[in-house]
XYZ file of C-alpha atoms in Angstrom:
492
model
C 113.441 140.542 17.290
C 115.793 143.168 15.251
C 118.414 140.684 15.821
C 117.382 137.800 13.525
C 116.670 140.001 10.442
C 120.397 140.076 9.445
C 119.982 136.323 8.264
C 117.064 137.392 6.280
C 119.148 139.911 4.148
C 122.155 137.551 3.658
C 119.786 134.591 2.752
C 117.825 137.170 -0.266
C 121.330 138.184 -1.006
C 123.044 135.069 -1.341
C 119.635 133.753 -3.439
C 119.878 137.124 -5.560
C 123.367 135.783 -6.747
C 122.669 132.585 -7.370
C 120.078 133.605 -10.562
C 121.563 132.928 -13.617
C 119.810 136.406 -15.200
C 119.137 138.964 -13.532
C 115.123 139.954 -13.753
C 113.697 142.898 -14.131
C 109.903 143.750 -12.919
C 109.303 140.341 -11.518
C 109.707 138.924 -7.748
C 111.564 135.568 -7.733
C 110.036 133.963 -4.722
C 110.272 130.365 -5.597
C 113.064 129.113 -3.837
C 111.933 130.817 -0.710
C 109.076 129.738 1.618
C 109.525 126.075 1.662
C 110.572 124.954 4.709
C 109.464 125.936 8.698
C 112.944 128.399 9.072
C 111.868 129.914 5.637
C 108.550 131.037 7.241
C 110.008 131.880 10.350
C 112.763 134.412 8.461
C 109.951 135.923 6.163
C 108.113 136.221 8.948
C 110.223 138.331 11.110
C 110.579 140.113 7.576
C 107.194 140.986 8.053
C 107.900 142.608 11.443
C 110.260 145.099 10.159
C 108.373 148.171 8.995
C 106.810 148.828 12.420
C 110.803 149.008 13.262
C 111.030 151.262 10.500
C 108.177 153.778 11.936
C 109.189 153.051 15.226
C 112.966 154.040 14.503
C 112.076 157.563 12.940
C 109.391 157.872 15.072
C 106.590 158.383 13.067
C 104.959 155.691 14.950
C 104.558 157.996 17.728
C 105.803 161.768 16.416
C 103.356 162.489 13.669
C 100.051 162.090 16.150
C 102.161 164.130 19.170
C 103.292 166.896 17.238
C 99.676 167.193 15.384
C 97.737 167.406 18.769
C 97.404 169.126 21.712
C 100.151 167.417 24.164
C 103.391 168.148 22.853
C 105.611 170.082 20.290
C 108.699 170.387 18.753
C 111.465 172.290 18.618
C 111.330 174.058 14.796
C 114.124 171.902 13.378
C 114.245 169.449 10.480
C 110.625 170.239 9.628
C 109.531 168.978 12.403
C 107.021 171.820 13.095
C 105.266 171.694 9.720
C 103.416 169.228 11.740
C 102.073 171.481 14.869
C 101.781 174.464 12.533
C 100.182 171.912 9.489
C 102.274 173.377 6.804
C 103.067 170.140 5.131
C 102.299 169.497 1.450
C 101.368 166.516 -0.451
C 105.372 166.324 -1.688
C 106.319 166.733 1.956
C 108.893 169.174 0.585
C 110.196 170.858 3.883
C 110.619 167.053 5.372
C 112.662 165.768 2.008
C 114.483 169.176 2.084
C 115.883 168.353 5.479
C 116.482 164.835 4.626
C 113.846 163.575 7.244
C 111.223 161.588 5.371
C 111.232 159.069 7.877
C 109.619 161.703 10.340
C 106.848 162.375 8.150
C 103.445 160.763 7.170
C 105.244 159.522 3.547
C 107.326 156.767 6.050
C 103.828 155.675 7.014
C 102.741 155.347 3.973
C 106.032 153.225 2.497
C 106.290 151.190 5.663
C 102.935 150.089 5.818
C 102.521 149.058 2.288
C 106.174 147.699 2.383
C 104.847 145.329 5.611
C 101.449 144.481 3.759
C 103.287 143.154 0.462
C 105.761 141.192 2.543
C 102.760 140.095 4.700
C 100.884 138.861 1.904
C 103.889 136.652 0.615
C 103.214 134.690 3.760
C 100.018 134.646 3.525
C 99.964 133.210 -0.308
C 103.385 131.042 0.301
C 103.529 129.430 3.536
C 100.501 127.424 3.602
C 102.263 125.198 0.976
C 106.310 124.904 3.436
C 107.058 121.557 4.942
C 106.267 122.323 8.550
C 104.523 121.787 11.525
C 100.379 122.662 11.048
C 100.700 124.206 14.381
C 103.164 126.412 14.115
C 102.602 126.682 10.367
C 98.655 128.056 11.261
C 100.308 130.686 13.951
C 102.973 132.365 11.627
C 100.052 132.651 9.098
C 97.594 134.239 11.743
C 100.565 136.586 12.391
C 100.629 137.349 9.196
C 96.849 138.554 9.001
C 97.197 140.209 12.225
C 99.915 142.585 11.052
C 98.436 142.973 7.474
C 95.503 144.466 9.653
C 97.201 146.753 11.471
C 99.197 148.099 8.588
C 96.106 148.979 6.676
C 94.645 150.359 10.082
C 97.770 152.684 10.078
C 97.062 153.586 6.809
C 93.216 154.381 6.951
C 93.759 156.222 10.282
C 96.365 158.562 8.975
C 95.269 158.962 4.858
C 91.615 157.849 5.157
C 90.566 156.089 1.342
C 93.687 153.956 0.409
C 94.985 150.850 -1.311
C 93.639 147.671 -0.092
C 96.319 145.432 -1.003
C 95.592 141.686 -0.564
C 97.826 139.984 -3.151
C 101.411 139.703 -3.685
C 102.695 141.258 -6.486
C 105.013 139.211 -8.746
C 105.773 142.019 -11.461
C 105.107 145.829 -11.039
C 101.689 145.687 -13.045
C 100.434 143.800 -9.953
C 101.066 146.584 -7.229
C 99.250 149.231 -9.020
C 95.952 149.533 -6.594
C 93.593 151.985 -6.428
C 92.012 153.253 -3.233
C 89.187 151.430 -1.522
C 86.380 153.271 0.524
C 87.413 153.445 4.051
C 84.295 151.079 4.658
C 86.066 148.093 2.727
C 89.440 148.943 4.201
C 87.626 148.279 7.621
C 85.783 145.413 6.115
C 89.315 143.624 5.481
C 90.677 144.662 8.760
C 88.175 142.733 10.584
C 88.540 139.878 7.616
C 92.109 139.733 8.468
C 91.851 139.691 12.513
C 88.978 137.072 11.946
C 91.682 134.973 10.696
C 93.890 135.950 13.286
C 91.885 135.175 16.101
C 91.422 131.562 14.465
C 95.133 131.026 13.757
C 95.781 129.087 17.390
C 97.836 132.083 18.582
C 99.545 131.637 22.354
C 97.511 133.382 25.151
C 99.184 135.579 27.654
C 101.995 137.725 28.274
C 104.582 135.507 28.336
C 105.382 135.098 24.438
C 108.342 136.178 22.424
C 109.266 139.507 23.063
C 107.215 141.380 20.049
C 104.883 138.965 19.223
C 100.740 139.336 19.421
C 98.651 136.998 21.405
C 95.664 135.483 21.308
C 94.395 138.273 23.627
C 96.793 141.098 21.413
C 94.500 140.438 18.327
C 91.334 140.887 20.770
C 93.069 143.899 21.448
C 93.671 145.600 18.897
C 90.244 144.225 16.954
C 88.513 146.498 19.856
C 90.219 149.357 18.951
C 90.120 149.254 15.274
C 86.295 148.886 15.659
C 86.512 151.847 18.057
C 87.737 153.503 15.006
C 85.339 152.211 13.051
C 82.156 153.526 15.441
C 81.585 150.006 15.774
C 80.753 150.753 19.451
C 79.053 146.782 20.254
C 82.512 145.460 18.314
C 84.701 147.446 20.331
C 82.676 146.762 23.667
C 83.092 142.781 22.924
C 86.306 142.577 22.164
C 87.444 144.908 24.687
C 85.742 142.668 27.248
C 87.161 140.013 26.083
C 90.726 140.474 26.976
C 89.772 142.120 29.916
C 87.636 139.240 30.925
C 90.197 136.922 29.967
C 92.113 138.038 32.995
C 95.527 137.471 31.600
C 96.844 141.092 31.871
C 96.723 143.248 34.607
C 97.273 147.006 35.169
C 101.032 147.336 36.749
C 100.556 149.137 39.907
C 103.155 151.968 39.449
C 102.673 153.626 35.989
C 106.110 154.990 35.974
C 106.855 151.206 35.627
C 105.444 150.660 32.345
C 108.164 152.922 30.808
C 111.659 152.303 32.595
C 113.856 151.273 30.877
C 114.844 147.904 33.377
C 111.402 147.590 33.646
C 110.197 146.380 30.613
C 109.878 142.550 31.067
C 107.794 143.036 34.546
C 105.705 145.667 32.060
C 104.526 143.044 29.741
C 101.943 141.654 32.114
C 100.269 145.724 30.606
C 101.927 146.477 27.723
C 100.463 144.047 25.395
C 102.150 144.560 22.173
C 104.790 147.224 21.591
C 107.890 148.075 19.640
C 110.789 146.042 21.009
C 113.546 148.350 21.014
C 117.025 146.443 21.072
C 119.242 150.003 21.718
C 122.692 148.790 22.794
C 123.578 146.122 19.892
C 125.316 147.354 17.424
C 123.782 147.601 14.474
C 120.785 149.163 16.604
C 116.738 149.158 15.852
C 117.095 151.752 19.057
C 114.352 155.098 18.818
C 115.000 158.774 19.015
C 111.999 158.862 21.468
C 114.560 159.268 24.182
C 116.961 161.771 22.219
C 114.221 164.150 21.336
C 112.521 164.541 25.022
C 115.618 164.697 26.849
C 116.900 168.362 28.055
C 119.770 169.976 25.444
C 122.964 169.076 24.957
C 122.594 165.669 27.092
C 122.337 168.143 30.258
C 120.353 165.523 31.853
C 122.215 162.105 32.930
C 118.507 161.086 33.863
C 116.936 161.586 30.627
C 119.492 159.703 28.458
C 123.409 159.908 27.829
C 122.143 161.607 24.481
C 119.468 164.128 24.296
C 118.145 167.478 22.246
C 115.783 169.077 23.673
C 113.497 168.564 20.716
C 110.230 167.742 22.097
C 108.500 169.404 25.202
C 104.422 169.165 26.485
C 102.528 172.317 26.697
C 101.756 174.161 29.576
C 98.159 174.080 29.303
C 98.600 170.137 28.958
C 101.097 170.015 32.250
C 98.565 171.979 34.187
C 95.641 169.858 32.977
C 96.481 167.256 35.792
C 95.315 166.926 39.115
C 98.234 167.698 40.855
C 97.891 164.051 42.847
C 97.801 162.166 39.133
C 100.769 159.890 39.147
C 100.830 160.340 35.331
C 102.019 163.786 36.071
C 104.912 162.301 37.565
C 105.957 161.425 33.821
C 105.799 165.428 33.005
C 108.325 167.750 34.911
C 109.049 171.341 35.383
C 112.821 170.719 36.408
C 115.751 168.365 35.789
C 118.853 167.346 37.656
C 121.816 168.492 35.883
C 125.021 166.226 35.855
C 126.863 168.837 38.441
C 123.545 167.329 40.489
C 122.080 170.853 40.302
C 118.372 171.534 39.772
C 117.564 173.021 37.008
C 114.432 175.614 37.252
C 111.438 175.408 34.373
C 112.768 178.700 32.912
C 116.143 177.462 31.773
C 115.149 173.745 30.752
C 115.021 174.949 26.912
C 115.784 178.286 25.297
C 112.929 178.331 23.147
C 110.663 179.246 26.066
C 110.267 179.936 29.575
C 107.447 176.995 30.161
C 109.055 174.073 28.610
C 107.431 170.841 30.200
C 110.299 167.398 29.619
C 108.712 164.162 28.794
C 109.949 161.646 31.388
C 108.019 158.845 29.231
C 111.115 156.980 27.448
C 114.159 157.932 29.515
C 117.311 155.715 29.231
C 120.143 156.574 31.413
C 122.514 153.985 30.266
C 122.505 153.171 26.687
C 125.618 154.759 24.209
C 124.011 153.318 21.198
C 120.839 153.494 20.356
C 118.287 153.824 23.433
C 116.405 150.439 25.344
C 112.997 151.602 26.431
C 109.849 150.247 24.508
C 107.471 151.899 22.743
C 103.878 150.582 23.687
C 101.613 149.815 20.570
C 98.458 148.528 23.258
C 97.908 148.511 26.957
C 95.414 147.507 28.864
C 95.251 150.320 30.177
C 94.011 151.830 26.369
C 91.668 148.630 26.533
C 89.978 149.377 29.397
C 89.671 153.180 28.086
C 87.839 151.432 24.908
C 85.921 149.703 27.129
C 84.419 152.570 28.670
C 83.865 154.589 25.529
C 82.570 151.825 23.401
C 80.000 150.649 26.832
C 78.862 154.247 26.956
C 77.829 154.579 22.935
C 76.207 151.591 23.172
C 74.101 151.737 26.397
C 75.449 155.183 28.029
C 77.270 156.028 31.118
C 75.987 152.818 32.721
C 78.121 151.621 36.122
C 79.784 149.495 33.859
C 81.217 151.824 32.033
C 82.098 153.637 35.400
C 83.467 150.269 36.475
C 85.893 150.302 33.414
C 86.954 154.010 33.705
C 87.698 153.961 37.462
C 89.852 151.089 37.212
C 92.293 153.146 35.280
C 91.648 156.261 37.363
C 92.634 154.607 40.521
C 96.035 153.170 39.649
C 96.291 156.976 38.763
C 95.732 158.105 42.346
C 92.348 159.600 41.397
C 88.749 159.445 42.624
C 86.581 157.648 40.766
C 84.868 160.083 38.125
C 82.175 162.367 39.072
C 78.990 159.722 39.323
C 76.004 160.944 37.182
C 77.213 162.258 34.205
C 75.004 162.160 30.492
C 76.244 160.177 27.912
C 78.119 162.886 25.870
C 79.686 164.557 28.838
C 81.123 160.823 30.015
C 82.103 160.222 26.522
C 84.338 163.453 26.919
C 85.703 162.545 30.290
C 87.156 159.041 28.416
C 88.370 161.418 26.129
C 89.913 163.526 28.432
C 91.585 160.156 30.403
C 92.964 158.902 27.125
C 94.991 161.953 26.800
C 96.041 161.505 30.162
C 97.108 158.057 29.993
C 98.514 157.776 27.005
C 100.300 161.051 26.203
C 103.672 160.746 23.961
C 101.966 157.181 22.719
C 101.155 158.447 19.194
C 97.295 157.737 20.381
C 95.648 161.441 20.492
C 95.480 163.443 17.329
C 93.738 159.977 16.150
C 91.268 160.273 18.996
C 90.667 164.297 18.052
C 90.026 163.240 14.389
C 87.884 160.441 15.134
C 85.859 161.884 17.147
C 85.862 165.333 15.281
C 87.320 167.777 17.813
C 90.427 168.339 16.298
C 89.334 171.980 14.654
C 88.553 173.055 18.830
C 90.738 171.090 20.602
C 93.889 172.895 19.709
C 93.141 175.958 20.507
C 94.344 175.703 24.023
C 97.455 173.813 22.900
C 99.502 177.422 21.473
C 102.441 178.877 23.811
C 105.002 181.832 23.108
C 106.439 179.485 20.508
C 103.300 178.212 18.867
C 101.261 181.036 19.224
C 98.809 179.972 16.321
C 98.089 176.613 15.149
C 96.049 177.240 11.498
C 94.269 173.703 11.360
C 91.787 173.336 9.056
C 89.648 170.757 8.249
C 91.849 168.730 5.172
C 93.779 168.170 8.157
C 91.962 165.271 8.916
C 93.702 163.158 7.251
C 97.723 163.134 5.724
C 97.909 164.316 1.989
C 98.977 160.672 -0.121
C 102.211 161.213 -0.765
C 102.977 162.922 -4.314
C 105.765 160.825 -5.077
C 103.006 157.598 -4.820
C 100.338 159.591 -7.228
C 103.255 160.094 -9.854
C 104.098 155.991 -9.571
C 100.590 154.542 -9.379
C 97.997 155.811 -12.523
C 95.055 154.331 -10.272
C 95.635 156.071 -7.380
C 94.227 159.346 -6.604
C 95.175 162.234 -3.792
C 92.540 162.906 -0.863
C 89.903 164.897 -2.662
C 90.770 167.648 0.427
C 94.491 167.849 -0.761
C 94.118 168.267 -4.677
């Protein structure tokens, strides 16, 4: 996908030349959209943010290093997110030039993908095309407009519900919607979506949502929303649709040679293109690894920047297969094992993510990073079945499916309708551990003040969250440019 940006930026730069003034506050659009490789460019255009959080990864790394799963290593400011000393200026982040590891990259990635979604929206409609096609890259446009602002209500709560494409800067200052309208246009914008003809099944362009992607991720944003009948139907529905299917060895969603066999699960993710040169690779694999690339299986660069907690690691059943993605020791390259208390000087109980490993790549690293699973839908499923009409043997039925490819029993028959509600809980963090998935799932749901009190080791031995923590501070340097917009009453 990465690939075919670099025509993008040569096409706005050769147009940028051709003005005959240069103009300042204004976007000159009008020689752009017109024909079917015009939409197609500004469409992968519209792609390119979720590269940008992927890259960082803030797609993944702000959630992580909130909860109660993993931490980091206390360099670059990474651990003002596991200790929550962050400010609204994200000052230790900016000090140690990594903005694009902090909530602010959310922030200017999303809104940078909603403005250049909204160009499509406005502009293509009117490009000499095919209808077909022409209705599709549209619907793709809504569908990612939707999951920027889902990104952005998720992480900041009340924001900017930006629907129109600003040709001067007058037109981008927004003020904050209620988080009930932002959710109101989020399902607008998947409506249109799931209208917009998209193909059905796993085999579409690497990157691209189908028709059963928008279901997808419509069920989870109404998860969100405690829109528990939304989430149920739409969760059924790509289930029911029986177009993706659970890969039978969960180790195989992540490997790196895996990843086209994967698709049949991972329904949408970040298409990482490590290996080309320039790369849109992630430092998912860099930062999991063991130090100073002591591990040829981890990657051929690696840190030692992010480990799992103890307390997480011995959550397991020792028969989960998922554990298998956790380990206590590595293989050095002398082909020595190396023994839990020397995998990290920071501590004796460092735990190595085995999620994203890439053995072979020297620039940038291959493995993808999933955005939805089925195996997350089917989780939904459960949740949303069990709000609705509690822990009813269909919501059993959904839970068990994911529990068996797991090696596990189904779950303990009986339980109330809080306590099964929990035990979903409990398998999301399972399943979907170094995803970016659970600090959203603690703050939805309200446990984050509790949950993290068992997630503290000899290098995190206290973990001061409070309850602004909820959601991300706006970003100071986004008050100081936009008069309308104001910080999170928790924050000012």
């Amino acid at each position: 996908m990465k690939k075919r940006l670099i025509p993008i930026l040569i096409l706005f730069g050769l147009s940028a030349c051709q003005l005959d003034e240069t103009i300042y506050s204004s976007i000159y659009t009008e020689a752009f959209y017109k024909t079917a490789a015009d939409a197609e460019k500004g469409l992968i255009a519209v792609y390119d943010p979720i590269a940008d959080m992927a890259v960082g990864p803030v797609l993944t790394i702000v959630s992580d290093l909130s909860a109660d799963q993993s931490y980091p290593r206390a360099v670059v400011g990474r651990n003002t997110l596991t200790l929550f000393t962050y400010d609204p200026n994200y000052t230790t982040q900016k000090s140690a030039g990594r903005v694009s590891e902090s909530p602010q990259q959310i922030w200017l990635s999303c809104y940078d993908g909603i403005e250049k979604a909204n160009w499509i929206i406005e502009k293509v409609p009117a490009a000499r095309m095919d209808a077909t096609r022409q209705k599709q890259i549209i619907g793709e446009a809504y569908f990612l407009r939707a999951f920027y602002h889902w990104m952005l209500t998720k992480n900041f709560g009340d924001v900017p519900v930006k629907i129109k494409a600003s040709s001067n800067q007058v037109e981008a200052i927004v003020g904050k919607s209620a988080r009930a309208d932002v959710y109101k246009q989020i399902y607008s914008d998947l409506d249109q979506a799931t209208n917009a003809g998209l193909v059905s099944g796993p085999g579409i362009e690497k990157g691209r949502p189908s028709k059963e992607t928008v279901a997808a991720l419509y069920a989870k944003v109404a998860l969100y929303n405690d829109d528990w009948a939304t989430a149920s139907k739409k969760a059924q529905e790509v289930i029911n649709s029986g177009k993706y299917s659970l890969m039978p060895d969960v180790r195989d969603v992540y490997r790196y040679d895996r990843e086209d066999a994967a698709r049949v699960e991972t329904m949408w993710a970040f298409e990482s293109e490590g290996g080309f040169s320039p790369s849109r690779g992630n430092q998912l694999t860099g930062l999991m690894g063991p130090p100073a690339s002591a591990g040829p299986e981890y990657g051929k660069t690696t840190f030692g920047s992010m480990f799992a907690y103890q307390s997480f690691y011995n959550s397991f059943n020792p028969v989960d297969k998922r554990r298998l993605l956790l380990d206590t020791t590595y293989v050095d390259k002398s082909n020595k094992v190396v023994p839990q208390r020397s995998i990290t000087p920071i501590t004796t109980q460092g735990v190595l993510i085995r999620k994203y490993q890439d053995p072979v790549s020297t620039v940038g690293n291959t493995p993808n990073i999933p955005i939805l699973r089925l195996a997350d839908i089917y989780l939904i499923a459960a949740e949303a079945e069990a709000r609705v009409n509690g822990a009813t043997s269909a919501a059993y039925g959904f839970i068990n499916v994911v529990r068996k490819r797991a090696g596990l029993a189904d779950l303990t028959p009986g339980l109330g309708k809080d306590a099964f509600v929990d035990a979903v809980l409990q398998e999301r963090s399972w399943e979907l551990f170094g995803e970016g998935d659970r600090w959203y799932d603690l703050t939805r749901t309200g446990k984050y003040l509790t949950a993290l009190s068992s997630a503290v080791n000899s290098v995190y031995p206290s973990r001061p969250v409070q309850a602004k923590n909820k959601y991300f501070p706006i970003p100071q340097d986004e008050i100081n440019a936009n008069p309308k917009l104001e910080q999170n009453p928790d924050w000012k």
